[in-house]
């Protein structure tokens, strides 16, 4: 009896958003991340064309890394610079602010979720409190999907993908950032899972024992975090 072994061929996984992947590229020419208004003087020579998106400096999390990646895929904020600061005067001067500032006001592109009384959810049957990533996705997700699928935002396929990506990817990031358990139980987990995206982004923060605690190193790490979170979003 002759047995023929056929080589296993890994199916090619097509990126559904090739244009978005290019727009989210994190080369220095396309993305500038800095921690103060010092970068404003030469903003006309940077990637942002004057548009700036703010988030906090210091330790970062997956939600603002993904939120910054996503908002730069929109027509309004394509290629915007990212300013990392907690200075309220600088934040007030920016076109959009994520995960800092204590304000949720989409009319002014303010997307924080830490303030008292915040209980915004995605809707459509989802009840998990949103993080900054979920807020950006809620307001811009259809635009991003429609543009890359080359369909109208109201097309049923856009709506279907919009809900599917929230369910399969974004909701978990919202829950983890807001400290919401996956199961309704008070029992101690049998194991610790540090392999999920939020943990991997968190590990990109500079180690406190590193002698180089400069803003430049922290911002470079945040840029890596944006690339990691964004690349996984593109693969959903």
PDB file of C-alpha atoms in Angstrom:
ATOM      1  CA  UNK A   1       0.000   0.000   0.000  1.00  0.00           C
ATOM      2  CA  UNK A   2       1.408   3.330  -1.018  1.00  0.00           C
ATOM      3  CA  UNK A   3       0.756   6.293   1.235  1.00  0.00           C
ATOM      4  CA  UNK A   4       1.277   9.716  -0.264  1.00  0.00           C
ATOM      5  CA  UNK A   5       2.047  12.552   2.117  1.00  0.00           C
ATOM      6  CA  UNK A   6       0.904  15.935   0.929  1.00  0.00           C
ATOM      7  CA  UNK A   7       2.685  18.988   2.307  1.00  0.00           C
ATOM      8  CA  UNK A   8       0.609  21.112   4.614  1.00  0.00           C
ATOM      9  CA  UNK A   9       0.056  24.545   3.182  1.00  0.00           C
ATOM     10  CA  UNK A  10      -0.721  27.291   5.639  1.00  0.00           C
ATOM     11  CA  UNK A  11      -3.659  29.266   4.256  1.00  0.00           C
ATOM     12  CA  UNK A  12      -2.822  32.862   3.503  1.00  0.00           C
ATOM     13  CA  UNK A  13      -4.561  35.217   5.866  1.00  0.00           C
ATOM     14  CA  UNK A  14      -5.546  38.309   3.966  1.00  0.00           C
ATOM     15  CA  UNK A  15      -5.442  41.595   5.847  1.00  0.00           C
ATOM     16  CA  UNK A  16      -8.936  43.082   5.462  1.00  0.00           C
ATOM     17  CA  UNK A  17      -7.582  46.591   6.036  1.00  0.00           C
ATOM     18  CA  UNK A  18      -4.387  46.937   3.943  1.00  0.00           C
ATOM     19  CA  UNK A  19      -4.771  50.691   3.531  1.00  0.00           C
ATOM     20  CA  UNK A  20      -5.285  51.162   7.254  1.00  0.00           C
ATOM     21  CA  UNK A  21      -2.151  49.172   7.977  1.00  0.00           C
ATOM     22  CA  UNK A  22      -0.196  51.578   5.820  1.00  0.00           C
ATOM     23  CA  UNK A  23      -1.829  54.584   7.458  1.00  0.00           C
ATOM     24  CA  UNK A  24      -0.950  53.230  10.884  1.00  0.00           C
ATOM     25  CA  UNK A  25       2.688  52.633  10.065  1.00  0.00           C
ATOM     26  CA  UNK A  26       4.877  53.873  12.865  1.00  0.00           C
ATOM     27  CA  UNK A  27       7.984  55.022  11.054  1.00  0.00           C
ATOM     28  CA  UNK A  28       9.382  58.304  12.436  1.00  0.00           C
ATOM     29  CA  UNK A  29       8.256  60.189   9.315  1.00  0.00           C
ATOM     30  CA  UNK A  30       4.651  59.094   9.798  1.00  0.00           C
ATOM     31  CA  UNK A  31       4.252  59.197  13.564  1.00  0.00           C
ATOM     32  CA  UNK A  32       5.739  61.578  16.088  1.00  0.00           C
ATOM     33  CA  UNK A  33       5.217  60.997  19.797  1.00  0.00           C
ATOM     34  CA  UNK A  34       6.402  63.628  22.252  1.00  0.00           C
ATOM     35  CA  UNK A  35       5.646  64.721  25.804  1.00  0.00           C
ATOM     36  CA  UNK A  36       5.282  68.489  25.725  1.00  0.00           C
ATOM     37  CA  UNK A  37       4.599  71.469  23.513  1.00  0.00           C
ATOM     38  CA  UNK A  38       8.279  71.456  22.573  1.00  0.00           C
ATOM     39  CA  UNK A  39       7.464  69.579  19.395  1.00  0.00           C
ATOM     40  CA  UNK A  40       4.949  72.186  18.260  1.00  0.00           C
ATOM     41  CA  UNK A  41       7.502  74.458  16.669  1.00  0.00           C
ATOM     42  CA  UNK A  42       8.294  72.052  13.850  1.00  0.00           C
ATOM     43  CA  UNK A  43       4.890  70.366  13.571  1.00  0.00           C
ATOM     44  CA  UNK A  44       4.549  71.618  10.006  1.00  0.00           C
ATOM     45  CA  UNK A  45       7.465  69.356   9.107  1.00  0.00           C
ATOM     46  CA  UNK A  46       6.071  66.311  10.870  1.00  0.00           C
ATOM     47  CA  UNK A  47       3.474  63.742  10.005  1.00  0.00           C
ATOM     48  CA  UNK A  48       0.546  65.419  11.679  1.00  0.00           C
ATOM     49  CA  UNK A  49      -0.038  68.422   9.408  1.00  0.00           C
ATOM     50  CA  UNK A  50      -0.913  70.417  12.513  1.00  0.00           C
ATOM     51  CA  UNK A  51      -3.320  67.836  13.978  1.00  0.00           C
ATOM     52  CA  UNK A  52      -2.439  66.607  17.457  1.00  0.00           C
ATOM     53  CA  UNK A  53      -3.963  63.874  19.608  1.00  0.00           C
ATOM     54  CA  UNK A  54      -3.260  63.937  23.330  1.00  0.00           C
ATOM     55  CA  UNK A  55      -2.996  61.198  25.912  1.00  0.00           C
ATOM     56  CA  UNK A  56      -1.313  60.984  29.312  1.00  0.00           C
ATOM     57  CA  UNK A  57       2.378  60.432  29.901  1.00  0.00           C
ATOM     58  CA  UNK A  58       3.743  57.972  32.457  1.00  0.00           C
ATOM     59  CA  UNK A  59       2.786  54.301  32.473  1.00  0.00           C
ATOM     60  CA  UNK A  60       0.584  53.391  29.528  1.00  0.00           C
ATOM     61  CA  UNK A  61      -2.069  50.757  28.907  1.00  0.00           C
ATOM     62  CA  UNK A  62      -3.491  48.967  25.924  1.00  0.00           C
ATOM     63  CA  UNK A  63      -6.614  51.112  25.664  1.00  0.00           C
ATOM     64  CA  UNK A  64      -4.913  54.432  24.921  1.00  0.00           C
ATOM     65  CA  UNK A  65      -2.325  52.732  22.707  1.00  0.00           C
ATOM     66  CA  UNK A  66      -5.069  51.217  20.556  1.00  0.00           C
ATOM     67  CA  UNK A  67      -7.185  54.374  20.770  1.00  0.00           C
ATOM     68  CA  UNK A  68      -4.336  56.494  19.404  1.00  0.00           C
ATOM     69  CA  UNK A  69      -3.732  53.960  16.636  1.00  0.00           C
ATOM     70  CA  UNK A  70      -7.408  53.914  15.641  1.00  0.00           C
ATOM     71  CA  UNK A  71      -8.035  57.647  15.656  1.00  0.00           C
ATOM     72  CA  UNK A  72      -5.079  58.149  13.303  1.00  0.00           C
ATOM     73  CA  UNK A  73      -6.889  55.942  10.759  1.00  0.00           C
ATOM     74  CA  UNK A  74      -9.720  58.460  10.453  1.00  0.00           C
ATOM     75  CA  UNK A  75      -9.925  61.147   7.796  1.00  0.00           C
ATOM     76  CA  UNK A  76      -9.932  63.920  10.381  1.00  0.00           C
ATOM     77  CA  UNK A  77      -6.893  62.717  12.334  1.00  0.00           C
ATOM     78  CA  UNK A  78      -4.904  60.828   9.707  1.00  0.00           C
ATOM     79  CA  UNK A  79      -1.225  61.000  10.572  1.00  0.00           C
ATOM     80  CA  UNK A  80      -1.768  63.192  13.646  1.00  0.00           C
ATOM     81  CA  UNK A  81       1.071  63.689  16.111  1.00  0.00           C
ATOM     82  CA  UNK A  82       0.614  62.155  19.570  1.00  0.00           C
ATOM     83  CA  UNK A  83       1.299  64.407  22.563  1.00  0.00           C
ATOM     84  CA  UNK A  84       1.733  62.619  25.904  1.00  0.00           C
ATOM     85  CA  UNK A  85       1.173  64.948  28.857  1.00  0.00           C
ATOM     86  CA  UNK A  86      -1.039  65.660  31.862  1.00  0.00           C
ATOM     87  CA  UNK A  87      -0.662  69.430  31.515  1.00  0.00           C
ATOM     88  CA  UNK A  88      -4.251  70.677  31.243  1.00  0.00           C
ATOM     89  CA  UNK A  89      -3.267  73.788  29.281  1.00  0.00           C
ATOM     90  CA  UNK A  90      -1.536  71.701  26.625  1.00  0.00           C
ATOM     91  CA  UNK A  91      -4.391  69.179  26.540  1.00  0.00           C
ATOM     92  CA  UNK A  92      -6.923  71.983  26.060  1.00  0.00           C
ATOM     93  CA  UNK A  93      -5.044  73.131  22.956  1.00  0.00           C
ATOM     94  CA  UNK A  94      -5.183  69.736  21.232  1.00  0.00           C
ATOM     95  CA  UNK A  95      -7.719  68.631  18.646  1.00  0.00           C
ATOM     96  CA  UNK A  96      -8.452  65.320  20.426  1.00  0.00           C
ATOM     97  CA  UNK A  97      -7.650  63.902  23.873  1.00  0.00           C
ATOM     98  CA  UNK A  98      -7.800  60.235  24.923  1.00  0.00           C
ATOM     99  CA  UNK A  99      -7.711  58.597  28.362  1.00  0.00           C
ATOM    100  CA  UNK A 100      -6.924  61.775  30.292  1.00  0.00           C
ATOM    101  CA  UNK A 101      -8.604  65.044  31.197  1.00  0.00           C
ATOM    102  CA  UNK A 102     -11.697  63.717  32.955  1.00  0.00           C
ATOM    103  CA  UNK A 103     -14.066  64.577  30.094  1.00  0.00           C
ATOM    104  CA  UNK A 104     -16.142  62.520  27.688  1.00  0.00           C
ATOM    105  CA  UNK A 105     -17.502  64.828  25.002  1.00  0.00           C
ATOM    106  CA  UNK A 106     -17.400  63.480  21.440  1.00  0.00           C
ATOM    107  CA  UNK A 107     -18.420  66.871  20.047  1.00  0.00           C
ATOM    108  CA  UNK A 108     -15.007  68.143  21.218  1.00  0.00           C
ATOM    109  CA  UNK A 109     -13.213  64.820  20.686  1.00  0.00           C
ATOM    110  CA  UNK A 110     -12.614  64.236  24.388  1.00  0.00           C
ATOM    111  CA  UNK A 111     -12.546  60.512  25.168  1.00  0.00           C
ATOM    112  CA  UNK A 112     -11.718  59.867  28.830  1.00  0.00           C
ATOM    113  CA  UNK A 113     -13.420  57.208  30.955  1.00  0.00           C
ATOM    114  CA  UNK A 114     -11.925  57.745  34.424  1.00  0.00           C
ATOM    115  CA  UNK A 115     -14.260  60.478  35.668  1.00  0.00           C
ATOM    116  CA  UNK A 116     -16.900  59.899  38.308  1.00  0.00           C
ATOM    117  CA  UNK A 117     -20.280  59.006  36.876  1.00  0.00           C
ATOM    118  CA  UNK A 118     -18.952  57.677  33.573  1.00  0.00           C
ATOM    119  CA  UNK A 119     -20.965  54.638  32.478  1.00  0.00           C
ATOM    120  CA  UNK A 120     -20.885  54.784  28.673  1.00  0.00           C
ATOM    121  CA  UNK A 121     -21.280  51.441  26.891  1.00  0.00           C
ATOM    122  CA  UNK A 122     -21.079  50.384  23.252  1.00  0.00           C
ATOM    123  CA  UNK A 123     -24.774  49.576  22.952  1.00  0.00           C
ATOM    124  CA  UNK A 124     -26.187  47.070  20.448  1.00  0.00           C
ATOM    125  CA  UNK A 125     -26.671  44.646  23.334  1.00  0.00           C
ATOM    126  CA  UNK A 126     -23.179  45.150  24.835  1.00  0.00           C
ATOM    127  CA  UNK A 127     -23.075  46.417  28.422  1.00  0.00           C
ATOM    128  CA  UNK A 128     -19.352  46.564  29.238  1.00  0.00           C
ATOM    129  CA  UNK A 129     -18.173  50.008  30.329  1.00  0.00           C
ATOM    130  CA  UNK A 130     -15.957  51.517  27.659  1.00  0.00           C
ATOM    131  CA  UNK A 131     -12.292  52.416  27.891  1.00  0.00           C
ATOM    132  CA  UNK A 132     -10.703  55.063  25.683  1.00  0.00           C
ATOM    133  CA  UNK A 133     -10.215  52.414  22.979  1.00  0.00           C
ATOM    134  CA  UNK A 134     -13.892  51.505  23.078  1.00  0.00           C
ATOM    135  CA  UNK A 135     -14.905  55.166  22.944  1.00  0.00           C
ATOM    136  CA  UNK A 136     -12.808  55.825  19.858  1.00  0.00           C
ATOM    137  CA  UNK A 137     -14.075  52.630  18.228  1.00  0.00           C
ATOM    138  CA  UNK A 138     -17.694  53.485  19.061  1.00  0.00           C
ATOM    139  CA  UNK A 139     -17.463  56.851  17.318  1.00  0.00           C
ATOM    140  CA  UNK A 140     -15.029  56.078  14.486  1.00  0.00           C
ATOM    141  CA  UNK A 141     -15.176  52.310  13.948  1.00  0.00           C
ATOM    142  CA  UNK A 142     -17.707  52.436  11.122  1.00  0.00           C
ATOM    143  CA  UNK A 143     -15.736  55.120   9.305  1.00  0.00           C
ATOM    144  CA  UNK A 144     -12.539  53.058   9.510  1.00  0.00           C
ATOM    145  CA  UNK A 145     -14.247  49.868   8.349  1.00  0.00           C
ATOM    146  CA  UNK A 146     -16.264  51.530   5.580  1.00  0.00           C
ATOM    147  CA  UNK A 147     -13.226  53.299   4.166  1.00  0.00           C
ATOM    148  CA  UNK A 148     -11.170  50.139   3.994  1.00  0.00           C
ATOM    149  CA  UNK A 149     -14.000  48.006   2.606  1.00  0.00           C
ATOM    150  CA  UNK A 150     -14.849  50.831   0.181  1.00  0.00           C
ATOM    151  CA  UNK A 151     -18.478  50.769   1.213  1.00  0.00           C
ATOM    152  CA  UNK A 152     -20.919  53.310   2.580  1.00  0.00           C
ATOM    153  CA  UNK A 153     -20.956  53.526   6.377  1.00  0.00           C
ATOM    154  CA  UNK A 154     -24.611  52.478   6.357  1.00  0.00           C
ATOM    155  CA  UNK A 155     -23.943  49.290   4.394  1.00  0.00           C
ATOM    156  CA  UNK A 156     -25.064  46.163   6.253  1.00  0.00           C
ATOM    157  CA  UNK A 157     -21.639  44.536   5.860  1.00  0.00           C
ATOM    158  CA  UNK A 158     -19.988  47.501   7.558  1.00  0.00           C
ATOM    159  CA  UNK A 159     -22.418  47.253  10.455  1.00  0.00           C
ATOM    160  CA  UNK A 160     -21.885  43.497  10.740  1.00  0.00           C
ATOM    161  CA  UNK A 161     -18.081  43.833  10.830  1.00  0.00           C
ATOM    162  CA  UNK A 162     -18.370  46.771  13.256  1.00  0.00           C
ATOM    163  CA  UNK A 163     -20.258  44.630  15.774  1.00  0.00           C
ATOM    164  CA  UNK A 164     -18.114  41.547  15.196  1.00  0.00           C
ATOM    165  CA  UNK A 165     -14.831  43.355  15.848  1.00  0.00           C
ATOM    166  CA  UNK A 166     -16.184  44.899  19.018  1.00  0.00           C
ATOM    167  CA  UNK A 167     -17.374  41.512  20.276  1.00  0.00           C
ATOM    168  CA  UNK A 168     -14.250  39.564  19.344  1.00  0.00           C
ATOM    169  CA  UNK A 169     -11.561  42.125  20.169  1.00  0.00           C
ATOM    170  CA  UNK A 170     -12.372  45.564  21.589  1.00  0.00           C
ATOM    171  CA  UNK A 171     -14.789  44.564  24.360  1.00  0.00           C
ATOM    172  CA  UNK A 172     -12.163  42.483  26.171  1.00  0.00           C
ATOM    173  CA  UNK A 173      -9.772  45.452  26.207  1.00  0.00           C
ATOM    174  CA  UNK A 174     -12.528  47.654  27.653  1.00  0.00           C
ATOM    175  CA  UNK A 175     -13.289  45.111  30.359  1.00  0.00           C
ATOM    176  CA  UNK A 176      -9.660  44.519  31.341  1.00  0.00           C
ATOM    177  CA  UNK A 177      -8.886  48.230  31.561  1.00  0.00           C
ATOM    178  CA  UNK A 178     -11.967  48.824  33.722  1.00  0.00           C
ATOM    179  CA  UNK A 179     -11.214  45.852  35.994  1.00  0.00           C
ATOM    180  CA  UNK A 180     -14.269  43.838  34.955  1.00  0.00           C
ATOM    181  CA  UNK A 181     -13.970  40.080  35.473  1.00  0.00           C
ATOM    182  CA  UNK A 182     -14.812  37.766  32.611  1.00  0.00           C
ATOM    183  CA  UNK A 183     -16.908  35.578  34.925  1.00  0.00           C
ATOM    184  CA  UNK A 184     -19.372  36.412  37.683  1.00  0.00           C
ATOM    185  CA  UNK A 185     -17.466  34.729  40.492  1.00  0.00           C
ATOM    186  CA  UNK A 186     -15.456  35.717  43.532  1.00  0.00           C
ATOM    187  CA  UNK A 187     -13.388  32.549  43.458  1.00  0.00           C
ATOM    188  CA  UNK A 188      -9.629  32.818  43.132  1.00  0.00           C
ATOM    189  CA  UNK A 189      -8.485  32.055  39.563  1.00  0.00           C
ATOM    190  CA  UNK A 190      -6.696  28.722  39.172  1.00  0.00           C
ATOM    191  CA  UNK A 191      -3.999  30.357  37.048  1.00  0.00           C
ATOM    192  CA  UNK A 192      -2.764  33.772  35.954  1.00  0.00           C
ATOM    193  CA  UNK A 193      -2.967  34.723  32.286  1.00  0.00           C
ATOM    194  CA  UNK A 194      -0.379  37.329  31.295  1.00  0.00           C
ATOM    195  CA  UNK A 195      -0.324  36.377  27.615  1.00  0.00           C
ATOM    196  CA  UNK A 196      -3.245  38.546  26.468  1.00  0.00           C
ATOM    197  CA  UNK A 197      -2.719  41.771  24.542  1.00  0.00           C
ATOM    198  CA  UNK A 198      -3.232  44.093  27.513  1.00  0.00           C
ATOM    199  CA  UNK A 199      -0.462  42.315  29.439  1.00  0.00           C
ATOM    200  CA  UNK A 200       1.910  42.344  26.475  1.00  0.00           C
ATOM    201  CA  UNK A 201       1.366  46.062  25.966  1.00  0.00           C
ATOM    202  CA  UNK A 202       1.911  46.652  29.677  1.00  0.00           C
ATOM    203  CA  UNK A 203       5.260  44.867  29.555  1.00  0.00           C
ATOM    204  CA  UNK A 204       6.496  47.420  27.029  1.00  0.00           C
ATOM    205  CA  UNK A 205       6.578  50.077  29.758  1.00  0.00           C
ATOM    206  CA  UNK A 206      10.178  50.907  30.721  1.00  0.00           C
ATOM    207  CA  UNK A 207      11.323  48.955  33.762  1.00  0.00           C
ATOM    208  CA  UNK A 208      11.572  51.089  36.891  1.00  0.00           C
ATOM    209  CA  UNK A 209      15.099  49.747  37.466  1.00  0.00           C
ATOM    210  CA  UNK A 210      16.284  51.043  34.093  1.00  0.00           C
ATOM    211  CA  UNK A 211      18.627  54.009  34.634  1.00  0.00           C
ATOM    212  CA  UNK A 212      17.162  55.662  31.540  1.00  0.00           C
ATOM    213  CA  UNK A 213      13.756  56.974  32.628  1.00  0.00           C
ATOM    214  CA  UNK A 214      13.684  59.733  30.029  1.00  0.00           C
ATOM    215  CA  UNK A 215      10.478  60.877  28.313  1.00  0.00           C
ATOM    216  CA  UNK A 216      12.106  59.967  25.005  1.00  0.00           C
ATOM    217  CA  UNK A 217      12.477  56.323  26.007  1.00  0.00           C
ATOM    218  CA  UNK A 218       8.949  56.217  27.401  1.00  0.00           C
ATOM    219  CA  UNK A 219       7.518  57.718  24.212  1.00  0.00           C
ATOM    220  CA  UNK A 220       9.439  55.257  22.053  1.00  0.00           C
ATOM    221  CA  UNK A 221       7.955  52.432  24.128  1.00  0.00           C
ATOM    222  CA  UNK A 222       4.468  53.896  23.689  1.00  0.00           C
ATOM    223  CA  UNK A 223       5.021  54.004  19.951  1.00  0.00           C
ATOM    224  CA  UNK A 224       5.850  50.285  20.112  1.00  0.00           C
ATOM    225  CA  UNK A 225       2.651  49.741  22.101  1.00  0.00           C
ATOM    226  CA  UNK A 226       0.599  51.514  19.430  1.00  0.00           C
ATOM    227  CA  UNK A 227       2.174  49.332  16.753  1.00  0.00           C
ATOM    228  CA  UNK A 228       1.519  46.125  18.710  1.00  0.00           C
ATOM    229  CA  UNK A 229      -2.102  46.940  19.554  1.00  0.00           C
ATOM    230  CA  UNK A 230      -2.755  48.220  16.049  1.00  0.00           C
ATOM    231  CA  UNK A 231      -1.253  45.192  14.332  1.00  0.00           C
ATOM    232  CA  UNK A 232      -3.477  42.849  16.327  1.00  0.00           C
ATOM    233  CA  UNK A 233      -6.528  44.961  15.520  1.00  0.00           C
ATOM    234  CA  UNK A 234      -5.674  44.635  11.831  1.00  0.00           C
ATOM    235  CA  UNK A 235      -5.530  40.842  12.154  1.00  0.00           C
ATOM    236  CA  UNK A 236      -8.955  40.397  13.771  1.00  0.00           C
TER     237      UNK A 236
END
